[in-house]
Tab-separated table of C-alpha atoms and ligand atoms in Angstrom:
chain	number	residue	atom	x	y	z
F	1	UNK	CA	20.245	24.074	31.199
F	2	UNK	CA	21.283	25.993	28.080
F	3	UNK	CA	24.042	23.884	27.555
F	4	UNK	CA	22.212	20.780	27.521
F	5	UNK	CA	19.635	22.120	25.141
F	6	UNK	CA	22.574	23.449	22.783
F	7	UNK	CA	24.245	20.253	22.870
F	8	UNK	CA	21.182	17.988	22.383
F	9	UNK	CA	20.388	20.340	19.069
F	10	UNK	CA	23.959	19.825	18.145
F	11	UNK	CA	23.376	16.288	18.335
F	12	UNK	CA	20.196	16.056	16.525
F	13	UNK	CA	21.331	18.105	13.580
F	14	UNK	CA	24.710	15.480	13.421
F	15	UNK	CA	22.203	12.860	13.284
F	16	UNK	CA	20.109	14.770	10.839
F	17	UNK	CA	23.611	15.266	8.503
F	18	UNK	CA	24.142	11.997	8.973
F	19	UNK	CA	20.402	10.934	7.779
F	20	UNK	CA	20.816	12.838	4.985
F	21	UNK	CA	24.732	11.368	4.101
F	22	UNK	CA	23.036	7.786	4.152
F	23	UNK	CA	20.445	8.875	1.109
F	24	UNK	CA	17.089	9.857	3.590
F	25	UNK	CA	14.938	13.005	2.271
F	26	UNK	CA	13.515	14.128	4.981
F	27	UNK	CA	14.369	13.461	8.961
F	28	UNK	CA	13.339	15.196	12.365
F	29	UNK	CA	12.572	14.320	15.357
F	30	UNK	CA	9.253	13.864	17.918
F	31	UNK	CA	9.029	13.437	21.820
F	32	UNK	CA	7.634	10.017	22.442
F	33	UNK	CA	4.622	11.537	23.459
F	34	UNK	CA	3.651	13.742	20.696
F	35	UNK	CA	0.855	12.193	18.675
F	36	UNK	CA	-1.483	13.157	21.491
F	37	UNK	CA	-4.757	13.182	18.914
F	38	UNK	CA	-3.620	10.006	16.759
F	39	UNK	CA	-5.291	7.410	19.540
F	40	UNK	CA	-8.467	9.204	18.877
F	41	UNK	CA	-8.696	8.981	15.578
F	42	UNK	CA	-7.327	5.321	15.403
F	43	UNK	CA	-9.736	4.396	17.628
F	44	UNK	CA	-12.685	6.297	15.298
F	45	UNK	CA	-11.316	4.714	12.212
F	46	UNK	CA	-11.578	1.156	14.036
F	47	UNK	CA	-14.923	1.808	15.462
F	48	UNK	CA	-16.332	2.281	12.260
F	49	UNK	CA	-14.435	-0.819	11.012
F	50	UNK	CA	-13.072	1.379	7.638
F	51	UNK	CA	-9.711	-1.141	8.691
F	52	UNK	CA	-11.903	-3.725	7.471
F	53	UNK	CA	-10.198	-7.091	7.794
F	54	UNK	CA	-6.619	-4.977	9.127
F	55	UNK	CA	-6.940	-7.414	12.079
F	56	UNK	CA	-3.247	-6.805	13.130
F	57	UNK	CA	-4.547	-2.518	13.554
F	58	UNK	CA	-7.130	-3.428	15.857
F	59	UNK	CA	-4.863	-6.517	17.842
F	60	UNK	CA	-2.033	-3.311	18.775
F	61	UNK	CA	-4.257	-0.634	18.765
F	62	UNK	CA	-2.931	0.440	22.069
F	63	UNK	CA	0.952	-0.156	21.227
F	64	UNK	CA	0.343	1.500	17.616
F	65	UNK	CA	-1.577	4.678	19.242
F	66	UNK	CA	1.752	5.498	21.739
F	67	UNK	CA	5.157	4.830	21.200
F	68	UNK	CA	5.768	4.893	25.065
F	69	UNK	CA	3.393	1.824	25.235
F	70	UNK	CA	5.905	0.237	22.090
F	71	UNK	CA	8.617	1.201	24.050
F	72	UNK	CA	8.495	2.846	27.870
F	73	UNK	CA	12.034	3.819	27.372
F	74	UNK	CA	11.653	5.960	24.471
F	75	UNK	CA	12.240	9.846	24.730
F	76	UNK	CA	12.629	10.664	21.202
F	77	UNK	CA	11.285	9.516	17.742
F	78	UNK	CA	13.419	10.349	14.785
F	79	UNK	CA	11.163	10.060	11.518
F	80	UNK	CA	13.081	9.896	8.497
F	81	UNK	CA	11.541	9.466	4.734
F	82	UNK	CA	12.684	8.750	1.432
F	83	UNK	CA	11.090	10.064	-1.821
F	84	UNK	CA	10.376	7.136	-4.343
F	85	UNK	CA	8.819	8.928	-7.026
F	86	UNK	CA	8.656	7.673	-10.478
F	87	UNK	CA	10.337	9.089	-13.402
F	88	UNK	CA	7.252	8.331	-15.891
F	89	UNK	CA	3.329	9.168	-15.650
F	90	UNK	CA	2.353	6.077	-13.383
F	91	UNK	CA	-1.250	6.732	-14.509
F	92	UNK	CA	-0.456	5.305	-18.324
F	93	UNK	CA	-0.515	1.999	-17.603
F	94	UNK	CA	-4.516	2.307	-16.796
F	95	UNK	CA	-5.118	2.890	-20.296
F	96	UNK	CA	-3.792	-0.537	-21.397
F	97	UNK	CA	-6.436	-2.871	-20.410
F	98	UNK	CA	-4.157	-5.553	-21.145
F	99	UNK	CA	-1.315	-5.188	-19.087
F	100	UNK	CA	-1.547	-5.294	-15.163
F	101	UNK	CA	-0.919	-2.049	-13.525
F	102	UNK	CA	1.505	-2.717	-10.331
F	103	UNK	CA	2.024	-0.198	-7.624
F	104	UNK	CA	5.634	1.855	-8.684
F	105	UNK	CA	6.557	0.866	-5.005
F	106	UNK	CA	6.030	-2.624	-5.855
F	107	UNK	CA	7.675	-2.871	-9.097
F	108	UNK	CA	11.290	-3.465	-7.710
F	109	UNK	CA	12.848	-5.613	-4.411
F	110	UNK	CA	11.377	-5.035	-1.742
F	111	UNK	CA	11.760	-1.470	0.038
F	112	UNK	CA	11.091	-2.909	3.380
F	113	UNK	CA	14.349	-4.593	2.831
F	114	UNK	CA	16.025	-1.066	1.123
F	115	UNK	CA	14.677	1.254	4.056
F	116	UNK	CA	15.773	-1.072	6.875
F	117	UNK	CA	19.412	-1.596	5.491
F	118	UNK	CA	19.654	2.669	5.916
F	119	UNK	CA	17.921	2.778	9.076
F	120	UNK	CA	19.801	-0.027	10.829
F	121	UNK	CA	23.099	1.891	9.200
F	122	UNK	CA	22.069	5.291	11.301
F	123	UNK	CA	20.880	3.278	14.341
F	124	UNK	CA	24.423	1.783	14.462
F	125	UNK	CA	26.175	5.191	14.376
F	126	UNK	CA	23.482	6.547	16.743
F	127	UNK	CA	24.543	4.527	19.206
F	128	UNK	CA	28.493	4.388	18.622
F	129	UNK	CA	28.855	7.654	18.584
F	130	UNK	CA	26.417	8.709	20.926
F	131	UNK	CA	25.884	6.014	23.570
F	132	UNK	CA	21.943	5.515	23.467
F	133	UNK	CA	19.788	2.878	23.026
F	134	UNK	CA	17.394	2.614	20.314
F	135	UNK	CA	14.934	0.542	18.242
F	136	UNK	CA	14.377	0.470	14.256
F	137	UNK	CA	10.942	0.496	12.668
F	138	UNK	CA	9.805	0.436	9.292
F	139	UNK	CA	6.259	0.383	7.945
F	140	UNK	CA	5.865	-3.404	9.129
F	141	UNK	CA	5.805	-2.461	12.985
F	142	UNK	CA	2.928	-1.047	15.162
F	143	UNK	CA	3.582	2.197	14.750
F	144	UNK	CA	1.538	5.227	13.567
F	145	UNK	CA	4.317	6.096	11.406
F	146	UNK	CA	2.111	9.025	9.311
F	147	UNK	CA	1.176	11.518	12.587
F	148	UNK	CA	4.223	10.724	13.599
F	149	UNK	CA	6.393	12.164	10.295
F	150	UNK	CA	4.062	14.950	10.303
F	151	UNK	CA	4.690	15.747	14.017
F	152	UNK	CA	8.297	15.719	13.229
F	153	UNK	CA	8.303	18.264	10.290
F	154	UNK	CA	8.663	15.612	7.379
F	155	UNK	CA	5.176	17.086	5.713
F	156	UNK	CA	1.457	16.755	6.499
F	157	UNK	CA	-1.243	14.190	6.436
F	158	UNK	CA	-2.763	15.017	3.119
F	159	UNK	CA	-6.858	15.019	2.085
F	160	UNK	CA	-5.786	11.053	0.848
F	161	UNK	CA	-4.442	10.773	4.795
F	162	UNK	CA	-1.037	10.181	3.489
F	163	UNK	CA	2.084	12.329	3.736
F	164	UNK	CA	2.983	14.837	1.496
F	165	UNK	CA	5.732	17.006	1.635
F	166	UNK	CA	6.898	20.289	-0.299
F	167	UNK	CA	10.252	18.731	-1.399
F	168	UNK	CA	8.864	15.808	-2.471
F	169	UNK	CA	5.512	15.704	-2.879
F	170	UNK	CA	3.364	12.315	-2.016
F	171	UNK	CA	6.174	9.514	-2.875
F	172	UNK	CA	7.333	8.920	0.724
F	173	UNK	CA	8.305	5.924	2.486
F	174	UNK	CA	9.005	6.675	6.356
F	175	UNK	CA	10.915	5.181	8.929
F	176	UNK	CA	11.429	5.920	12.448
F	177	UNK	CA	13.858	5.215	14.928
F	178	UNK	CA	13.059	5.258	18.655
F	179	UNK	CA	16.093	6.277	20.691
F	180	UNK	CA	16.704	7.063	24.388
F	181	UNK	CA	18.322	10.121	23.370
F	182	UNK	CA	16.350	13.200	24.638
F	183	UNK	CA	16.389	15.238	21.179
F	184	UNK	CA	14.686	18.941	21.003
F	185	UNK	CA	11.755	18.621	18.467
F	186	UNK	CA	10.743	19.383	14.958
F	187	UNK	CA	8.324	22.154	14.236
F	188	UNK	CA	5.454	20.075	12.401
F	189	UNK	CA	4.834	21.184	8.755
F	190	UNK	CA	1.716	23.786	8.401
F	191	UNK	CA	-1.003	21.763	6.140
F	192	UNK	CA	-0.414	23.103	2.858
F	193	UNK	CA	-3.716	20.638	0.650
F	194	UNK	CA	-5.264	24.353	0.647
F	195	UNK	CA	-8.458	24.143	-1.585
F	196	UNK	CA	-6.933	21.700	-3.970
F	197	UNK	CA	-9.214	17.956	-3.819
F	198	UNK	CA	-7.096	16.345	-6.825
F	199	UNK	CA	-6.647	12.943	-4.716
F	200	UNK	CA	-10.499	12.817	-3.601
F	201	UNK	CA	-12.542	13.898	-6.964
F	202	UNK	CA	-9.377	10.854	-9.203
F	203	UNK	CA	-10.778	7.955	-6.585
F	204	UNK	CA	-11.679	5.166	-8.531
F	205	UNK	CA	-14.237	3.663	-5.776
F	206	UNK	CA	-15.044	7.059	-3.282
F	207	UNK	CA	-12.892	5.264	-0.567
F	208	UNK	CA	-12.690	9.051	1.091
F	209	UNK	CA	-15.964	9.811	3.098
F	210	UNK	CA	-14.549	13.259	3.486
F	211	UNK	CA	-11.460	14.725	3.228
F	212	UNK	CA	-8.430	13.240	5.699
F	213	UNK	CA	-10.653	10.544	5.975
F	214	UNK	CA	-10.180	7.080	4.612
F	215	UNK	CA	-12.536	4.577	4.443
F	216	UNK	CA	-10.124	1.260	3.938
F	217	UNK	CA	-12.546	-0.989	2.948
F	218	UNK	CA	-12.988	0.789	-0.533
F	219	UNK	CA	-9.765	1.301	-1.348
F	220	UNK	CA	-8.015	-0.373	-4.436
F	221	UNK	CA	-4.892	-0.874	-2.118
F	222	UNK	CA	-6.671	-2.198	0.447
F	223	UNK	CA	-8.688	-4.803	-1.523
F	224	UNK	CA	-6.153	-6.038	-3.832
F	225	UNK	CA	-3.105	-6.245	-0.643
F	226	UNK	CA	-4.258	-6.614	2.007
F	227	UNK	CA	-7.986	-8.426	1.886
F	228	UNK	CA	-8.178	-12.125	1.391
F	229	UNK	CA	-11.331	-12.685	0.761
F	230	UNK	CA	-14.103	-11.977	-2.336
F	231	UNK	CA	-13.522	-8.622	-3.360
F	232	UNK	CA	-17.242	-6.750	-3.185
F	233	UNK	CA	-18.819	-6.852	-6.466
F	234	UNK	CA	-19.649	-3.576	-6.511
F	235	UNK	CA	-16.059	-2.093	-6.221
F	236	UNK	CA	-14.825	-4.628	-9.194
F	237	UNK	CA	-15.527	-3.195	-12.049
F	238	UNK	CA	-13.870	0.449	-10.878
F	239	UNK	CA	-10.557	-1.495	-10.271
F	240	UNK	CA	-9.929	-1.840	-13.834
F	241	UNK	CA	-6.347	-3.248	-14.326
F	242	UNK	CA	-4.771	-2.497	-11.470
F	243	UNK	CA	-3.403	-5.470	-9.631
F	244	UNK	CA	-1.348	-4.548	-6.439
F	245	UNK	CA	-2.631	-1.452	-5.037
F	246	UNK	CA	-3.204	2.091	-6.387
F	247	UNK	CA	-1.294	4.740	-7.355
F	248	UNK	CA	-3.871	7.179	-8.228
F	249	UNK	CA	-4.826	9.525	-4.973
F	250	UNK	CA	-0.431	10.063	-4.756
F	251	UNK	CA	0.178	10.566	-8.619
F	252	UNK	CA	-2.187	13.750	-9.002
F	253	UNK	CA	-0.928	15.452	-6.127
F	254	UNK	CA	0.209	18.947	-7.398
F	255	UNK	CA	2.714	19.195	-4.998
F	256	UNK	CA	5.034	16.013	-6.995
F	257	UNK	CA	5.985	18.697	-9.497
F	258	UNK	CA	8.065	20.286	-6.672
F	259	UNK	CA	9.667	16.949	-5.833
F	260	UNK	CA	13.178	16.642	-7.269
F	261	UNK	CA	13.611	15.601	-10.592
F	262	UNK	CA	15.922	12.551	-9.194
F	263	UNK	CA	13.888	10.413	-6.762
F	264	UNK	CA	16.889	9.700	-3.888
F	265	UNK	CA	15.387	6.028	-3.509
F	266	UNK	CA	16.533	5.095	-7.126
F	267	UNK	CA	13.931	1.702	-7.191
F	268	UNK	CA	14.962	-0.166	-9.958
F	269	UNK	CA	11.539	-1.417	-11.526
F	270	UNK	CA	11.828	-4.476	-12.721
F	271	UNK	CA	10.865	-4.679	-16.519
F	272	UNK	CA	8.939	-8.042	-16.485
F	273	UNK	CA	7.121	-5.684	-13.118
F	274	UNK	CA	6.096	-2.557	-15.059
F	275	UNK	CA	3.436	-3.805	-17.601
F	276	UNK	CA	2.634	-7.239	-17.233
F	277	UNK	CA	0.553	-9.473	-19.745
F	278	UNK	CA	-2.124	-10.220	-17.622
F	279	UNK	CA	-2.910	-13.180	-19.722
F	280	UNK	CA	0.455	-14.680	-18.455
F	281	UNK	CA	-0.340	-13.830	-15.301
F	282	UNK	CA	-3.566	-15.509	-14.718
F	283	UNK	CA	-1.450	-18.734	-15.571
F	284	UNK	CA	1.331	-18.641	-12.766
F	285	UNK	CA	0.602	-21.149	-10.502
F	286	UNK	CA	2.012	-21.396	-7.202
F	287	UNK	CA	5.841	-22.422	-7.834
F	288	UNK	CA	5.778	-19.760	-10.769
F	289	UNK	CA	4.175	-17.286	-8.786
F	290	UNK	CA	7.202	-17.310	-5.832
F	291	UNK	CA	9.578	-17.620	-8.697
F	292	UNK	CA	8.464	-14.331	-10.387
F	293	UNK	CA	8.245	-12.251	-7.288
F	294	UNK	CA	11.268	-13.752	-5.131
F	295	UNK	CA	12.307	-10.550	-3.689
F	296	UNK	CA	9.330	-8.498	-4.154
F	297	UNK	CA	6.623	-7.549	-1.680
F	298	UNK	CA	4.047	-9.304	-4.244
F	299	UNK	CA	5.441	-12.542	-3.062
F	300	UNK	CA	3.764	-11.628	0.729
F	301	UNK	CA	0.189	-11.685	-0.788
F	302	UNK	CA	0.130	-15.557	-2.248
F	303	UNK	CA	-0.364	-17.082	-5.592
F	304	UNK	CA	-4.179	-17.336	-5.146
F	305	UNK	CA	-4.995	-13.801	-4.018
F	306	UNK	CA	-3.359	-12.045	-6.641
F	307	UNK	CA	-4.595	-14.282	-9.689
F	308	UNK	CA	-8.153	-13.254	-8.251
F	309	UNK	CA	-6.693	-9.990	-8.861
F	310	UNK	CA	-5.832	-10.510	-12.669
F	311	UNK	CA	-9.022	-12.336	-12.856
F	312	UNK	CA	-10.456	-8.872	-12.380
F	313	UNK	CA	-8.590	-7.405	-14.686
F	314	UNK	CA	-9.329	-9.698	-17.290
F	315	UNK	CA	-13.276	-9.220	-16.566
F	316	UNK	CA	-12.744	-5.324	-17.027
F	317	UNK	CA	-10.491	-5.664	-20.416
F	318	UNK	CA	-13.557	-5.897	-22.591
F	319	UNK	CA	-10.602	-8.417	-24.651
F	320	UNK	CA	-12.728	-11.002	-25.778
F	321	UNK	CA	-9.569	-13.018	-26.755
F	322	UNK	CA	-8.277	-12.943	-22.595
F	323	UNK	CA	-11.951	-15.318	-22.044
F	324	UNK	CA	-10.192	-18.188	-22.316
F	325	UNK	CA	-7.369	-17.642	-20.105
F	326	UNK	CA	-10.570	-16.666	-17.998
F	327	UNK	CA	-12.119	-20.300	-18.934
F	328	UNK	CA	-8.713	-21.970	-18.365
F	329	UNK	CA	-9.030	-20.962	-14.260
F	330	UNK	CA	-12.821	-22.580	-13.493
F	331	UNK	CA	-11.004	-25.796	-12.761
F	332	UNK	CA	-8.827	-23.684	-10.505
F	333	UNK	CA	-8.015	-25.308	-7.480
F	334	UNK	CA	-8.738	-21.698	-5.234
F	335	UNK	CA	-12.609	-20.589	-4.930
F	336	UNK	CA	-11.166	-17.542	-4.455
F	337	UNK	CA	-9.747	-17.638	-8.068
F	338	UNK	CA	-12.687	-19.817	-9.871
F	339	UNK	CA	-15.081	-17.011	-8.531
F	340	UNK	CA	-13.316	-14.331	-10.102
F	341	UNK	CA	-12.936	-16.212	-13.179
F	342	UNK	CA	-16.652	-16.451	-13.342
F	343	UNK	CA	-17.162	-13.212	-13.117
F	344	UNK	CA	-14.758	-12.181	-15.700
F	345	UNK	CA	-16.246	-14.456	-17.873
F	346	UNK	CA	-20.031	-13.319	-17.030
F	347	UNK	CA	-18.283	-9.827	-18.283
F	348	UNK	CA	-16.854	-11.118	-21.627
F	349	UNK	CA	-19.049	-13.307	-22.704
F	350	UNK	CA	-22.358	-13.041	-24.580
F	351	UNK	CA	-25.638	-14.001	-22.567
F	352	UNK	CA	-25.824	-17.145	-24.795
F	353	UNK	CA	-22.015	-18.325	-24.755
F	354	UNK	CA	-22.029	-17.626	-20.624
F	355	UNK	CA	-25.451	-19.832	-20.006
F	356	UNK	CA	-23.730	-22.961	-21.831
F	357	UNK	CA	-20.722	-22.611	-19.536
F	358	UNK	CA	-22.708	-22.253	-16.373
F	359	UNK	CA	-24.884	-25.527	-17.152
F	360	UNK	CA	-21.614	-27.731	-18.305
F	361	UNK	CA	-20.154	-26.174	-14.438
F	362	UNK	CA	-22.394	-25.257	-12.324
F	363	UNK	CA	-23.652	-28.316	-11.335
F	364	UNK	CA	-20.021	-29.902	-10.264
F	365	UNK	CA	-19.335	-27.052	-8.100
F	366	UNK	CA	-19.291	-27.471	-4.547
F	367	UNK	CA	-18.335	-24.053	-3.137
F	368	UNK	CA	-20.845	-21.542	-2.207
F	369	UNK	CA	-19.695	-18.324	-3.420
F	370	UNK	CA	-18.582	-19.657	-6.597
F	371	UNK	CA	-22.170	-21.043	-7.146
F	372	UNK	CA	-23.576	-17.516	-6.109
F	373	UNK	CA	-21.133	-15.963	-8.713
F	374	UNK	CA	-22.346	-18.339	-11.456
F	375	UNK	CA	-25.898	-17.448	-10.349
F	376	UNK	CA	-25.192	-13.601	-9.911
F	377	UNK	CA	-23.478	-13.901	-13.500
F	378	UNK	CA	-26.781	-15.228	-14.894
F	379	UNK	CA	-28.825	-12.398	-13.336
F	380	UNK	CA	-26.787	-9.984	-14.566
F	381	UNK	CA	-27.667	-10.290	-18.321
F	382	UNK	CA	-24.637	-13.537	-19.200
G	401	SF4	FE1	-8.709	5.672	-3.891
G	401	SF4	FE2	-6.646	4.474	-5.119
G	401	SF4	FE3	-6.178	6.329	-3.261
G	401	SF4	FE4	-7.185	3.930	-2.530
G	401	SF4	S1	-5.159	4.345	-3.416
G	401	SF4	S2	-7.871	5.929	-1.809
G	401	SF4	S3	-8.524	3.506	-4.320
G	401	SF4	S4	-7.192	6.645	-5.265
């Protein structure tokens, strides 16, 4: 029996050297069976709807909440994560009202893409050199990737509910492989937030009801990824200029300054990524739109969805001279994107110079919400 457990740790720290060869931070490994609180607390944060329009959460609820529902023939998860962190203060860019501010994970190809490529790498030697089976995930599958990586010694679940990690603070990206292999686990990491509420008190729109909670419905990344309708009124004007997602809750964690200087996961940002005009962008139409973010995880989200985004922006610039790339989108063939531009406008434009717009449009638009916007524009002082 001793020999089998000395020879399975001898195995998990190869494929631990080998994680590490192939450019991963942090790996260890889970039984299959670990996460035995996570299907609780999925099923709380669904209950409560904070996945708000997260369909896909709900649809594998069951399949996300155990990895031996994924995958009956699983005995052993092995987590592995990969520090992206920027080398400059992601938090300047807010104080530009004029440029968009993307997500640093965003700003280069794809990581999905990145991550995978590694993973599939190990996977491959996994099995070669030690006859299992296994199966790749990465951030795209059902799986509840965050108890997991903390289950497996990669870091804790931070007060923003995402990992954070002495090394490397809270710019991870995780992956897991499932294997067949039957692997001796990872002590989990000892929560280490302490009294420290950095990521709760910098929230732009209070998306944490308490701490480790997160309510996804008011969150920046949330709204501007993932949902695809009207973003709620309320929670526009606290989005300022940021575009696709939020950096904000993972750039004041205290525990970053322990992260190496060198991020492992050298992203390249793209430069025409890191501080876009957002008068440009509000122009892009469709076959601009997939031209500019060919390769990037912006491209997932569609043209429409993320001009309502810049339309935002544009509203909270307080640049009078961005209201008429504002005007330029009420002919815009997307309510989604005429509604926004509305609003922007009811936000730059003096009560007098907003009334003779709404009579010259109103009246020729057929779409409910965009009506309601012109009318809600008008109540609110334009
Ligand atoms: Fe709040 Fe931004 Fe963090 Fe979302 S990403 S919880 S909006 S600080």
């Amino acid at each position: 029996m001793n020999q089998v457990r000395s020879t399975a740790s001898n195995i998990s720290a190869e494929i631990v050297a080998r994680a590490h060869e192939l450019g991963f931070n942090g790996a260890g490994v889970v039984r299959a069976e670990a996460i035995a609180g996570a299907p609780d607390r999925l099923d709380e944060f669904l209950a409560m709807g904070r996945h708000g329009d997260m369909s896909w959460m709900r649809d594998k609820s069951d399949r996300r909440a155990d990895p031996k529902v994924l995958w009956p023939a699983a005995k052993s998860v092995l987590m592995l994560s990969m520090n992206y962190g920027p080398s400059k203060d992601p938090l300047a860019i807010l104080e530009a009202p004029e440029r968009g501010a993307i997500s640093i994970y965003a700003q280069g190809s794809d990581y999905h893409g990145v991550i995978k490529k590694r993973l599939k790498k190990l996977a491959r030697w996994m099995v070669e050199t030690h006859s299992c089976d296994v199966k790749v995930f990465v951030d795209t599958a059902p799986v509840m990737e965050k108890p997991l990586a903390s289950a497996a010694g990669l870091g804790w679940q931070g007060k923003h509910t995402n990992l954070v990690s002495r090394s490397y603070g809270s710019w991870l990206f995780i992956g897991s492989i499932f294997t067949t292999l039957e692997l001796p686990p990872d002590e989990p990491q000892v929560d280490a937030c302490g009294s420290c509420h950095a990521c709760l008190d910098i929230c732009p729109t209070n998306a944490f009801p308490a701490p480790y909670q997160l309510d996804a419905r008011r969150c920046i990344s949330y709204l501007t990824i993932e949902h695809r309708g009207h973003i709620p009124r309320d929670l526009r004007a606290a989005m300022g200029n940021r575009i696709f997602g939020c950096d904000d809750c993972l750039a004041v964690c205290p525990w970053n300054k322990y992260a190496q200087q060198a991020s492992e996961l050298r992203l390249q940002s793209r430069p025409e990524l890191t501080a876009p005009k957002i008068a440009e962008l509000s122009r892009l139409d469709d076959v601009r739109f997939r031209t500019l973010f060919s390769g990037s995880n912006i491209k997932r989200m569609g043209r429409d969805r993320f001009v309502r985004n810049v339309l935002i922006a544009i509203g909270n610039s307080r640049c009078l001279s961005l209201a008429d790339d504002a005007r330029a989108r009420l002919g815009d063939p997307s309510p989604l994107v005429r509604a926004m531009a509305v609003w922007a406008l009811s936000r730059l434009l003096n009560r007098e110079a907003y009334r003779s717009l709404r009579q010259s449009h109103f009246d020729n638009e057929e779409d409910e919400c965009v009506r309601a916007e012109w009318a809600q524009g008008q109540n609110n002082g334009g």
